[in-house]
PDB file of C-alpha atoms in Angstrom:
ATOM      1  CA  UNK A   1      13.943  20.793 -12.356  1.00 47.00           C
ATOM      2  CA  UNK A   2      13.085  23.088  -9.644  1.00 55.00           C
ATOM      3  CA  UNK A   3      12.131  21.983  -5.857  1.00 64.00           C
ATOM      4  CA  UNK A   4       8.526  20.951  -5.362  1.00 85.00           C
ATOM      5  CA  UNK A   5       6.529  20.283  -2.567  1.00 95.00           C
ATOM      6  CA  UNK A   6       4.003  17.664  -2.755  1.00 97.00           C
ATOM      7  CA  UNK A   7       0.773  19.327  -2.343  1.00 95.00           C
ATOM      8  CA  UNK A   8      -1.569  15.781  -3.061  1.00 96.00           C
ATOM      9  CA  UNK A   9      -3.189  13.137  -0.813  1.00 97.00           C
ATOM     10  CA  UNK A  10      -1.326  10.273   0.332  1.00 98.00           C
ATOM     11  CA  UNK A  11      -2.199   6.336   0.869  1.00 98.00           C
ATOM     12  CA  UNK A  12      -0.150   3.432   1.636  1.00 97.00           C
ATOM     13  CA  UNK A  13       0.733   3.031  -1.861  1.00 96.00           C
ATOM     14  CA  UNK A  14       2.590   6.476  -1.390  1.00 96.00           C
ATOM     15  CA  UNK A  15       4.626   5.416   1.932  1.00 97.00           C
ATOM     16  CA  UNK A  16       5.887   2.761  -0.196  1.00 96.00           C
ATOM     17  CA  UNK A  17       6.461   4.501  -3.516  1.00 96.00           C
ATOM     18  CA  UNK A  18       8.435   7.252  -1.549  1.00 97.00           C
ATOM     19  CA  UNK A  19      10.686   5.026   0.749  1.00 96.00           C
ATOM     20  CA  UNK A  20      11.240   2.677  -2.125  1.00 95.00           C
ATOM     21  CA  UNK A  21      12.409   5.826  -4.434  1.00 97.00           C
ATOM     22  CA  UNK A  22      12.120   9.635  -3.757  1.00 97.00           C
ATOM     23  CA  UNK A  23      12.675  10.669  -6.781  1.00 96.00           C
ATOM     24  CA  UNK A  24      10.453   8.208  -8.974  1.00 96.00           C
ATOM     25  CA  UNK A  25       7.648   9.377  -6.491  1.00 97.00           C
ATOM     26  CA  UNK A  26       8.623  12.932  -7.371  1.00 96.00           C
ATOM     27  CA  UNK A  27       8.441  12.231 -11.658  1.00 96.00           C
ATOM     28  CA  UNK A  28       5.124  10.379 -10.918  1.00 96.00           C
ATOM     29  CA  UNK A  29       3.721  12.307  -7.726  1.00 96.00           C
ATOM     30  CA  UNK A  30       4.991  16.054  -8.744  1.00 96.00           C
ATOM     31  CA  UNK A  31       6.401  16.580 -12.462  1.00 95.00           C
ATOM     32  CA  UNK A  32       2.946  14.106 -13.107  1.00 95.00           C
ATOM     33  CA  UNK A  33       5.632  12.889 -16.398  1.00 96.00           C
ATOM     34  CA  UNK A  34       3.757   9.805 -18.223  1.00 95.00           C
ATOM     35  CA  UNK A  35       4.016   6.680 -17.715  1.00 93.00           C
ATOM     36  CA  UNK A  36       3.967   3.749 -20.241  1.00 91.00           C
ATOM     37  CA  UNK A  37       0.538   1.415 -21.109  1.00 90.00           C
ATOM     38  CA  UNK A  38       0.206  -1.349 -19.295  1.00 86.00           C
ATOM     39  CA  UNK A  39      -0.070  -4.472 -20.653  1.00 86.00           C
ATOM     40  CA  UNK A  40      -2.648  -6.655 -20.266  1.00 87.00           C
ATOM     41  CA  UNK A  41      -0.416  -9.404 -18.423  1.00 87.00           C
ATOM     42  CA  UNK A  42       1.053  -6.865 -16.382  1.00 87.00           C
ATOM     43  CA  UNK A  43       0.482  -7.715 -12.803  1.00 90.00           C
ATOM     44  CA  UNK A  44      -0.866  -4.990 -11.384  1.00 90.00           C
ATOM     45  CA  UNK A  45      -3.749  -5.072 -14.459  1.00 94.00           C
ATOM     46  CA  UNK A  46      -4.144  -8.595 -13.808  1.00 96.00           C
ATOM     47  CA  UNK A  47      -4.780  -7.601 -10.004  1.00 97.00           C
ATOM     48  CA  UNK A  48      -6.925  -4.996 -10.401  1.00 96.00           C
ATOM     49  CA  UNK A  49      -8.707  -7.528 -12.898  1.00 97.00           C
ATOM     50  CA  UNK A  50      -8.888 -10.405  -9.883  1.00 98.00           C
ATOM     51  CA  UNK A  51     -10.509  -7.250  -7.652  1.00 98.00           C
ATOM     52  CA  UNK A  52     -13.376  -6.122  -9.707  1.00 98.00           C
ATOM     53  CA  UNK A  53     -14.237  -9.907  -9.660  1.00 98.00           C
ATOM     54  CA  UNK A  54     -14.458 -10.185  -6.259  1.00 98.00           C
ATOM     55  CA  UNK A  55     -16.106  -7.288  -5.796  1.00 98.00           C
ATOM     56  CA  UNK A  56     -19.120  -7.790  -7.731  1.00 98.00           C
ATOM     57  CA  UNK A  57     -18.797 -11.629  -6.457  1.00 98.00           C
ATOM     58  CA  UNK A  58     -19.684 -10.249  -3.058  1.00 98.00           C
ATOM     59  CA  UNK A  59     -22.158  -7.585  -4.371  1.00 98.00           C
ATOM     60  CA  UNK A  60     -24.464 -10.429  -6.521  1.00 98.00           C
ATOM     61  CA  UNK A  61     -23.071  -9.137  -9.763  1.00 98.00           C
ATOM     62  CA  UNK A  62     -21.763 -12.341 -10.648  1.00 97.00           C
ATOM     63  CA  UNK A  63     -23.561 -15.907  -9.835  1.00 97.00           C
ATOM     64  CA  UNK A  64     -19.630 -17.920 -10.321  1.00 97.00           C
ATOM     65  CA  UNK A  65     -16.360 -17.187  -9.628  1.00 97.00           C
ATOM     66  CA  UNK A  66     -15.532 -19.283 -13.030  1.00 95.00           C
ATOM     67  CA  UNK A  67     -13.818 -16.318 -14.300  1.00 93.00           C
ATOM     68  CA  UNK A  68     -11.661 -15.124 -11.780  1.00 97.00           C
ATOM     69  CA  UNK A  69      -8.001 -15.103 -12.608  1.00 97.00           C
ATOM     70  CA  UNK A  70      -7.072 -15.589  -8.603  1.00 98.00           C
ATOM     71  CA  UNK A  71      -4.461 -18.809  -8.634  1.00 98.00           C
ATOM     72  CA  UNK A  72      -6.411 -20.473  -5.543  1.00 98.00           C
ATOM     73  CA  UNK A  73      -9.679 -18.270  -5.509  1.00 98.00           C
ATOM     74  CA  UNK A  74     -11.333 -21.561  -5.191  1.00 98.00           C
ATOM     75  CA  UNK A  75      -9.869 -21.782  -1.558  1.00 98.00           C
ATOM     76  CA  UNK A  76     -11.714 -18.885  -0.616  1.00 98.00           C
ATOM     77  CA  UNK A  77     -14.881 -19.631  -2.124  1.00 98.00           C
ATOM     78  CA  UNK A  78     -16.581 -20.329   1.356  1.00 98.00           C
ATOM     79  CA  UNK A  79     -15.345 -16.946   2.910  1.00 98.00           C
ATOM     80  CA  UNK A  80     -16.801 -15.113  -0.376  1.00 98.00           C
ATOM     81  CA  UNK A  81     -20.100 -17.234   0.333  1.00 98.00           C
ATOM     82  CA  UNK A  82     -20.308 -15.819   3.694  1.00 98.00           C
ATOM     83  CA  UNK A  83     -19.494 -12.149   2.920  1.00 98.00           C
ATOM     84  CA  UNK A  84     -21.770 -12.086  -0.181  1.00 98.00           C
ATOM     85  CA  UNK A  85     -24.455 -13.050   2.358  1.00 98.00           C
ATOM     86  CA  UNK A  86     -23.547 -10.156   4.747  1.00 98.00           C
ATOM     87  CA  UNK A  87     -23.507  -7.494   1.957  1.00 98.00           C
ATOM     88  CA  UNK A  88     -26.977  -8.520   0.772  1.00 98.00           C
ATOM     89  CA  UNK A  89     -27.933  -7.943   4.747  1.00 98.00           C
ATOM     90  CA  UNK A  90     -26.418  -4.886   4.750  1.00 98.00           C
ATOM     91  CA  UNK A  91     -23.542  -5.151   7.413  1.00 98.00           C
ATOM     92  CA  UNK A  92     -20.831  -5.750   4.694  1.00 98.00           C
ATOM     93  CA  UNK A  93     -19.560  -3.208   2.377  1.00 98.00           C
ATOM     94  CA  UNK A  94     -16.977  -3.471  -0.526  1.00 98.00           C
ATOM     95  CA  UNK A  95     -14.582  -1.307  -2.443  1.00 97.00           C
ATOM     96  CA  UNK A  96     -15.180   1.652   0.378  1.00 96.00           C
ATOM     97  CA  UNK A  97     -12.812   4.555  -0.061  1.00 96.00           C
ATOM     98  CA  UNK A  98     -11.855   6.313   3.931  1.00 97.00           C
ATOM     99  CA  UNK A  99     -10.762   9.859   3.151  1.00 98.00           C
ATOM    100  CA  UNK A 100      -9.589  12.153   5.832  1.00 98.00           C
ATOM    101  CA  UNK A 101      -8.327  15.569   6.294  1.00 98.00           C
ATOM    102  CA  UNK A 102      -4.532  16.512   7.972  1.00 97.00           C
ATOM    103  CA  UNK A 103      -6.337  16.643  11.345  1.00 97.00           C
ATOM    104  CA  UNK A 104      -7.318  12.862  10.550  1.00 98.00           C
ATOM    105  CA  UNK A 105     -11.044  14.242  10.778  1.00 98.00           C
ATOM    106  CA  UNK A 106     -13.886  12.152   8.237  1.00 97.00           C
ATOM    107  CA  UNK A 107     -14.291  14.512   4.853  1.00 97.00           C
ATOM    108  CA  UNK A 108     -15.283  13.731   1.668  1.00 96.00           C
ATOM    109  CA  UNK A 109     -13.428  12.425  -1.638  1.00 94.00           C
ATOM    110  CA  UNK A 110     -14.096  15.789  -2.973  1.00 95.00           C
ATOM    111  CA  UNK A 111     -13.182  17.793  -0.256  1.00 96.00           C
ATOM    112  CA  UNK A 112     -10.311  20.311  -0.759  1.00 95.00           C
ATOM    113  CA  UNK A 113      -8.582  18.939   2.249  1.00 96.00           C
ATOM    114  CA  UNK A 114      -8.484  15.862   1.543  1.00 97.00           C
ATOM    115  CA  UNK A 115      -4.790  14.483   3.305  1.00 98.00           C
ATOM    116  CA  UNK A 116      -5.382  10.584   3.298  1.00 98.00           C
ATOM    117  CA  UNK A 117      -6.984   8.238   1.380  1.00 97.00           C
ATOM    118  CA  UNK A 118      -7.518   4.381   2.212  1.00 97.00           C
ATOM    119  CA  UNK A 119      -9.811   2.275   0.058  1.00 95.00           C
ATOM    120  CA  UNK A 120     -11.145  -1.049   1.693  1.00 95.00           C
ATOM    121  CA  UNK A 121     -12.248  -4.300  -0.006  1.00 98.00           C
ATOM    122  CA  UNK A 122     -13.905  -5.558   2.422  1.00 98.00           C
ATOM    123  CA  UNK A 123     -15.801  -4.036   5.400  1.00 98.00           C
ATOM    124  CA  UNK A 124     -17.879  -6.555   7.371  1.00 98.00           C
ATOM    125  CA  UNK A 125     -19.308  -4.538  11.135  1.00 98.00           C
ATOM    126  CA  UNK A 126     -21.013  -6.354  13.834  1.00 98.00           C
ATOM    127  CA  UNK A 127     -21.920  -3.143  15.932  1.00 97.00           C
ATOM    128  CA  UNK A 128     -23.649  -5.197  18.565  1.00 97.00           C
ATOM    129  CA  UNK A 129     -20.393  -6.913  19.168  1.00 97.00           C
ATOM    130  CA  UNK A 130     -18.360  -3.675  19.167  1.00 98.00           C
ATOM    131  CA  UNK A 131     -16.005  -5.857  16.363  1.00 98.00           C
ATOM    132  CA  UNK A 132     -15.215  -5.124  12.612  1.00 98.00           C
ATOM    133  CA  UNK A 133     -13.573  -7.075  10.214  1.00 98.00           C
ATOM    134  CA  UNK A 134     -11.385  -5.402   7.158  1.00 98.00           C
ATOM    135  CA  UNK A 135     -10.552  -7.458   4.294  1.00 98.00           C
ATOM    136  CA  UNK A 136      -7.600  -6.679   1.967  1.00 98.00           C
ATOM    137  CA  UNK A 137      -6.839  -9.093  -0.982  1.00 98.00           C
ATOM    138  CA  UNK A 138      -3.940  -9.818  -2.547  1.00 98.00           C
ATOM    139  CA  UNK A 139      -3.141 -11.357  -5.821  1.00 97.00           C
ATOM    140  CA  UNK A 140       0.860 -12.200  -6.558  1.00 95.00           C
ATOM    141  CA  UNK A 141       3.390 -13.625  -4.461  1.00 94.00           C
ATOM    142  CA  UNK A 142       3.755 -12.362  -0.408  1.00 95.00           C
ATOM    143  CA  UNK A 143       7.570 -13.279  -0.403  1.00 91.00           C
ATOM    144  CA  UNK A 144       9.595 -10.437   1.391  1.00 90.00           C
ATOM    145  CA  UNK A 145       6.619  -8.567   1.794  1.00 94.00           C
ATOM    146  CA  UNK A 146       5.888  -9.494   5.430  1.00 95.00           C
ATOM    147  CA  UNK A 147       6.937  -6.311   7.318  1.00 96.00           C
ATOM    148  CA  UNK A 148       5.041  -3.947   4.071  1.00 96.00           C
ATOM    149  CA  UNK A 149       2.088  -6.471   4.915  1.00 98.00           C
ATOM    150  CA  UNK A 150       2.534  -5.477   8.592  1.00 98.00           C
ATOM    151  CA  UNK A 151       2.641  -2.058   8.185  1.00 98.00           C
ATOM    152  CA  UNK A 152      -0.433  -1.460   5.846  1.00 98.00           C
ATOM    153  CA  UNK A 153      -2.439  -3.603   8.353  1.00 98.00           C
ATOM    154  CA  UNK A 154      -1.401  -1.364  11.269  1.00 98.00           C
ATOM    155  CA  UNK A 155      -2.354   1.622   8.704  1.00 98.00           C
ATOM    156  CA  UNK A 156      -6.030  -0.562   8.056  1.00 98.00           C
ATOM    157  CA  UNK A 157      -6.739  -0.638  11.787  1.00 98.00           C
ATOM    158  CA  UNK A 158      -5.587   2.934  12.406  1.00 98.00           C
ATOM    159  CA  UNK A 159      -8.187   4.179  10.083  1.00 98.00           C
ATOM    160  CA  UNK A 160     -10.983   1.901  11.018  1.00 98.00           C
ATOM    161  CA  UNK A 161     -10.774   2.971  14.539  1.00 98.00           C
ATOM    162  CA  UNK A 162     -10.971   6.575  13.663  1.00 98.00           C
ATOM    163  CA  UNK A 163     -13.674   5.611  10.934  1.00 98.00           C
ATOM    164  CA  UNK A 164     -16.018   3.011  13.330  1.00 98.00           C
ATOM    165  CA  UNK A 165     -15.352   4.683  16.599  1.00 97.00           C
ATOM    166  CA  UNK A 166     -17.782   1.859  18.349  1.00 98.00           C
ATOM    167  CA  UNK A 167     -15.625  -0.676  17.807  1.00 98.00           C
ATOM    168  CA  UNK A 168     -13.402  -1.803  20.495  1.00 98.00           C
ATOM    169  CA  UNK A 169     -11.801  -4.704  18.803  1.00 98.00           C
ATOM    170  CA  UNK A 170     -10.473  -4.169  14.551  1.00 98.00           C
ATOM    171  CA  UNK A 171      -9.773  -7.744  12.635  1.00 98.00           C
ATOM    172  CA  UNK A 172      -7.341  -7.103  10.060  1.00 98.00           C
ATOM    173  CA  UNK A 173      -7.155  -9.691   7.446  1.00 98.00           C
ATOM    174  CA  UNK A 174      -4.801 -10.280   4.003  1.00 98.00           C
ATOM    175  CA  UNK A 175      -6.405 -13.078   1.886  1.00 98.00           C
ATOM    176  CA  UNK A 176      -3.835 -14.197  -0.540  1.00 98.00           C
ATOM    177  CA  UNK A 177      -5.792 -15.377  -3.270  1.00 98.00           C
ATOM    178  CA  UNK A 178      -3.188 -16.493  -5.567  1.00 98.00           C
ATOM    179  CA  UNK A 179      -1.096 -18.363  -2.762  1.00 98.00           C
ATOM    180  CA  UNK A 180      -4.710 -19.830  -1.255  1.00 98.00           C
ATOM    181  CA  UNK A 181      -4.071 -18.528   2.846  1.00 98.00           C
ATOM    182  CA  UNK A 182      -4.826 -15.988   4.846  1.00 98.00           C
ATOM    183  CA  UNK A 183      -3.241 -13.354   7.315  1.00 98.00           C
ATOM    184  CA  UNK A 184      -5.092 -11.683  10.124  1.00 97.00           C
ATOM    185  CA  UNK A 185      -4.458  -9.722  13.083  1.00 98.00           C
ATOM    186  CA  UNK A 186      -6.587  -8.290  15.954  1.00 98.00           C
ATOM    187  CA  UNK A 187      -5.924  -4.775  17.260  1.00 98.00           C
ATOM    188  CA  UNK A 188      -8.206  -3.224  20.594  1.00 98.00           C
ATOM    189  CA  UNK A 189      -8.868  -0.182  19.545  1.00 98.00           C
ATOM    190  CA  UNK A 190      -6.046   1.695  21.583  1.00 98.00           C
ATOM    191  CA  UNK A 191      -3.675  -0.377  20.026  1.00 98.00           C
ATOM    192  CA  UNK A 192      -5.725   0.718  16.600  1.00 98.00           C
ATOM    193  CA  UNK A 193      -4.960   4.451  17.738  1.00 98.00           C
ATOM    194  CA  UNK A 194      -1.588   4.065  18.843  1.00 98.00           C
ATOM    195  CA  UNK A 195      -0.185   3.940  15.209  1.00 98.00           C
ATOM    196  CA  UNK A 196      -1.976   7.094  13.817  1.00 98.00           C
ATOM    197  CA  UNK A 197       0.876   9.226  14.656  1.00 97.00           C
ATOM    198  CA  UNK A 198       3.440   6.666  13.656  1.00 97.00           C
ATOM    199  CA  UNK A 199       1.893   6.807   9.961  1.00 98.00           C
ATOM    200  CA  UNK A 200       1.583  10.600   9.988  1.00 97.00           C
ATOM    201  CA  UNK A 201       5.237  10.727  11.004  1.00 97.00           C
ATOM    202  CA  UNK A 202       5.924   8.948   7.818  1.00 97.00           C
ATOM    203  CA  UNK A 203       3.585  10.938   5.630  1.00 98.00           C
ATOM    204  CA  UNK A 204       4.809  14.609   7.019  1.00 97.00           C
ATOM    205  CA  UNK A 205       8.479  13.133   5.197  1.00 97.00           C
ATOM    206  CA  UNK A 206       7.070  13.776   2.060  1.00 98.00           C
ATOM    207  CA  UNK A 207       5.903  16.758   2.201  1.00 97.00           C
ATOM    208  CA  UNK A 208       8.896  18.035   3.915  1.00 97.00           C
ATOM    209  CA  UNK A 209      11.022  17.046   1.459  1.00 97.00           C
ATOM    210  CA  UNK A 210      12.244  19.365  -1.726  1.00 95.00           C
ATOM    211  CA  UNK A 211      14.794  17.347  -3.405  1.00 94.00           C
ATOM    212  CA  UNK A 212      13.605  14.044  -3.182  1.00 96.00           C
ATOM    213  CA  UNK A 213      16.957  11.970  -4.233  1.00 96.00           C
ATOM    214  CA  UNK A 214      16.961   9.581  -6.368  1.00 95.00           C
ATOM    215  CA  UNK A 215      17.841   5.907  -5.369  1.00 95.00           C
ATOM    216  CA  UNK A 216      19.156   3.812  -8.091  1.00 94.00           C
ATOM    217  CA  UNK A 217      19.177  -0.021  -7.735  1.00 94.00           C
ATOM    218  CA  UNK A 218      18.513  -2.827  -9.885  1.00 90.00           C
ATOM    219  CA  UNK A 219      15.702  -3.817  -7.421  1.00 88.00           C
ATOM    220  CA  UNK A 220      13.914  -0.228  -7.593  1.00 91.00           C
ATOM    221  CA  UNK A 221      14.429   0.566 -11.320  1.00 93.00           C
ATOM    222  CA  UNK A 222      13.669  -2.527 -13.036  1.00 87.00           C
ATOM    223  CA  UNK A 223       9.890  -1.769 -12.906  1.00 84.00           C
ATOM    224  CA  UNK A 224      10.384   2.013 -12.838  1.00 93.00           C
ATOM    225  CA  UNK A 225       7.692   3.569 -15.291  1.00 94.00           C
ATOM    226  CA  UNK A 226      10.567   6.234 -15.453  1.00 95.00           C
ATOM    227  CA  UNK A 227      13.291   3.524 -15.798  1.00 93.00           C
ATOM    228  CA  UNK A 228      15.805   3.226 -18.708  1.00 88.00           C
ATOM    229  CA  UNK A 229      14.845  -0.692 -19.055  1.00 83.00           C
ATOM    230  CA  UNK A 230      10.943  -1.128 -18.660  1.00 83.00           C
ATOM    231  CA  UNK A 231       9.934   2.689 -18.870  1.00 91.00           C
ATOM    232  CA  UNK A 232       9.607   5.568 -20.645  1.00 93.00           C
ATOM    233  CA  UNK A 233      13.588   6.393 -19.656  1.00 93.00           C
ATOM    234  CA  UNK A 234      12.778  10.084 -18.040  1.00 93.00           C
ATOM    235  CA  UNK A 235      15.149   8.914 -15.282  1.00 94.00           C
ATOM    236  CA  UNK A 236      18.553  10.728 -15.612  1.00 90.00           C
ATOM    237  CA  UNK A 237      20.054   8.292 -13.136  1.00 93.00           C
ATOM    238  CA  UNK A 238      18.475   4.580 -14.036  1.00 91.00           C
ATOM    239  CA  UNK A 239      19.941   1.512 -13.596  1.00 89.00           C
ATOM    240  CA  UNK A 240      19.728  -0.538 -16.332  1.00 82.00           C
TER     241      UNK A 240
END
């Protein structure tokens, strides 16, 4: 293979991919190799499942929640009340995607600059009282994941702030809808901006790189779409 850069957007997802394995980012990201079906069971199809009943929940799509897969979506059934009753007044949005250009600047999804891309669940602005709350649900267990949760909240109020610059104070919430709690933080917005340049730190990594190593565990290529055990075994170097 010859030494790419990566010329594509980036969103959390991609921070993650990258640190977790270079070179599984590069067969996915770069080489753009295939990756196996999904099966219905899988979890990330169940998640994305559990999300497009939420969000037409909150929109008045759907009068029950009878048919969400969520473990303890019943715990949340009040909070879903309440923001289905602020999208219908119009201060609550859902499924938003945030693009922005290198220069973190507000473009469009189809704009030829396009650098970073965030997509939000759940918007909910109270201009007059200079808050906003963002809303990021999670199906699956949280176990391990507390410093990745951290992190893509920090990203969440980073991009809010730059997004809804009259807000001076950025609620940042994880609703664990399989587990039944929550997770929320509260960022002024200088603390907000203080972790832009921390995340395009990170990002500039990837597109620095031109060899992007491989890193072969039994944690990071056991669900490998490139792996030798669950994927399509592209991987020279998988651990089985």
């Amino acid at each position: 293979m010859t030494n790419l850069a990566y010329t594509g957007n980036w969103a959390f997802s991609s921070l993650q991919d990258y640190a977790e394995c270079p070179h599984r980012f590069r067969l996915g990201k770069i080489d753009k190799l295939p990756k196996p079906a999904l099966p219905p069971d899988n979890p990330l199809e169940r998640g994305n499942r559990v999300h497009d009943c939420l969000e037409h929940y909150v929109k008045g799509d759907l009068d029950t929640l009878d048919g969400c897969e969520a473990k303890a979506i019943d715990k949340f059934q009040a909070l879903l009340d309440k923001a289905r009753a602020q999208y219908s007044e119009g201060i609550a949005s859902v499924e938003e995607n945030w693009t922005f250009d290198r220069d973190w600047e507000i473009v469009e999804r189809d704009d030829p600059g396009l650098w970073l891309w965030s997509k939000l669940d759940l918007n909910v602005r109270d201009e007059l009282g200079l808050k906003t709350v963002v809303v990021d649900y999670k199906t699956g267990k949280s176990g391990y994941k507390a410093i990745q949760h951290l992190k893509q909240m920090q990203l969440y109020a980073a991009v809010t702030a730059l997004r809804q610059p009259w807000a001076d104070f950025i609620h940042v919430e994880l609703w664990y809808v399989d587990e039944g709690h929550t997770n929320s933080r509260l960022f002024t917005r200088d603390q907000a901006l203080a972790f832009v340049g921390r995340f395009e730190r990170e990002a500039k990594k990837i597109y620095a790189d031109r060899h992007f190593k491989p890193n072969p565990t039994k944690e990071t290529c056991r669900w490998c779409p490139f792996g030798a055990k669950n994927g399509t075994g592209a991987c020279p170097v998988s651990v089985r």
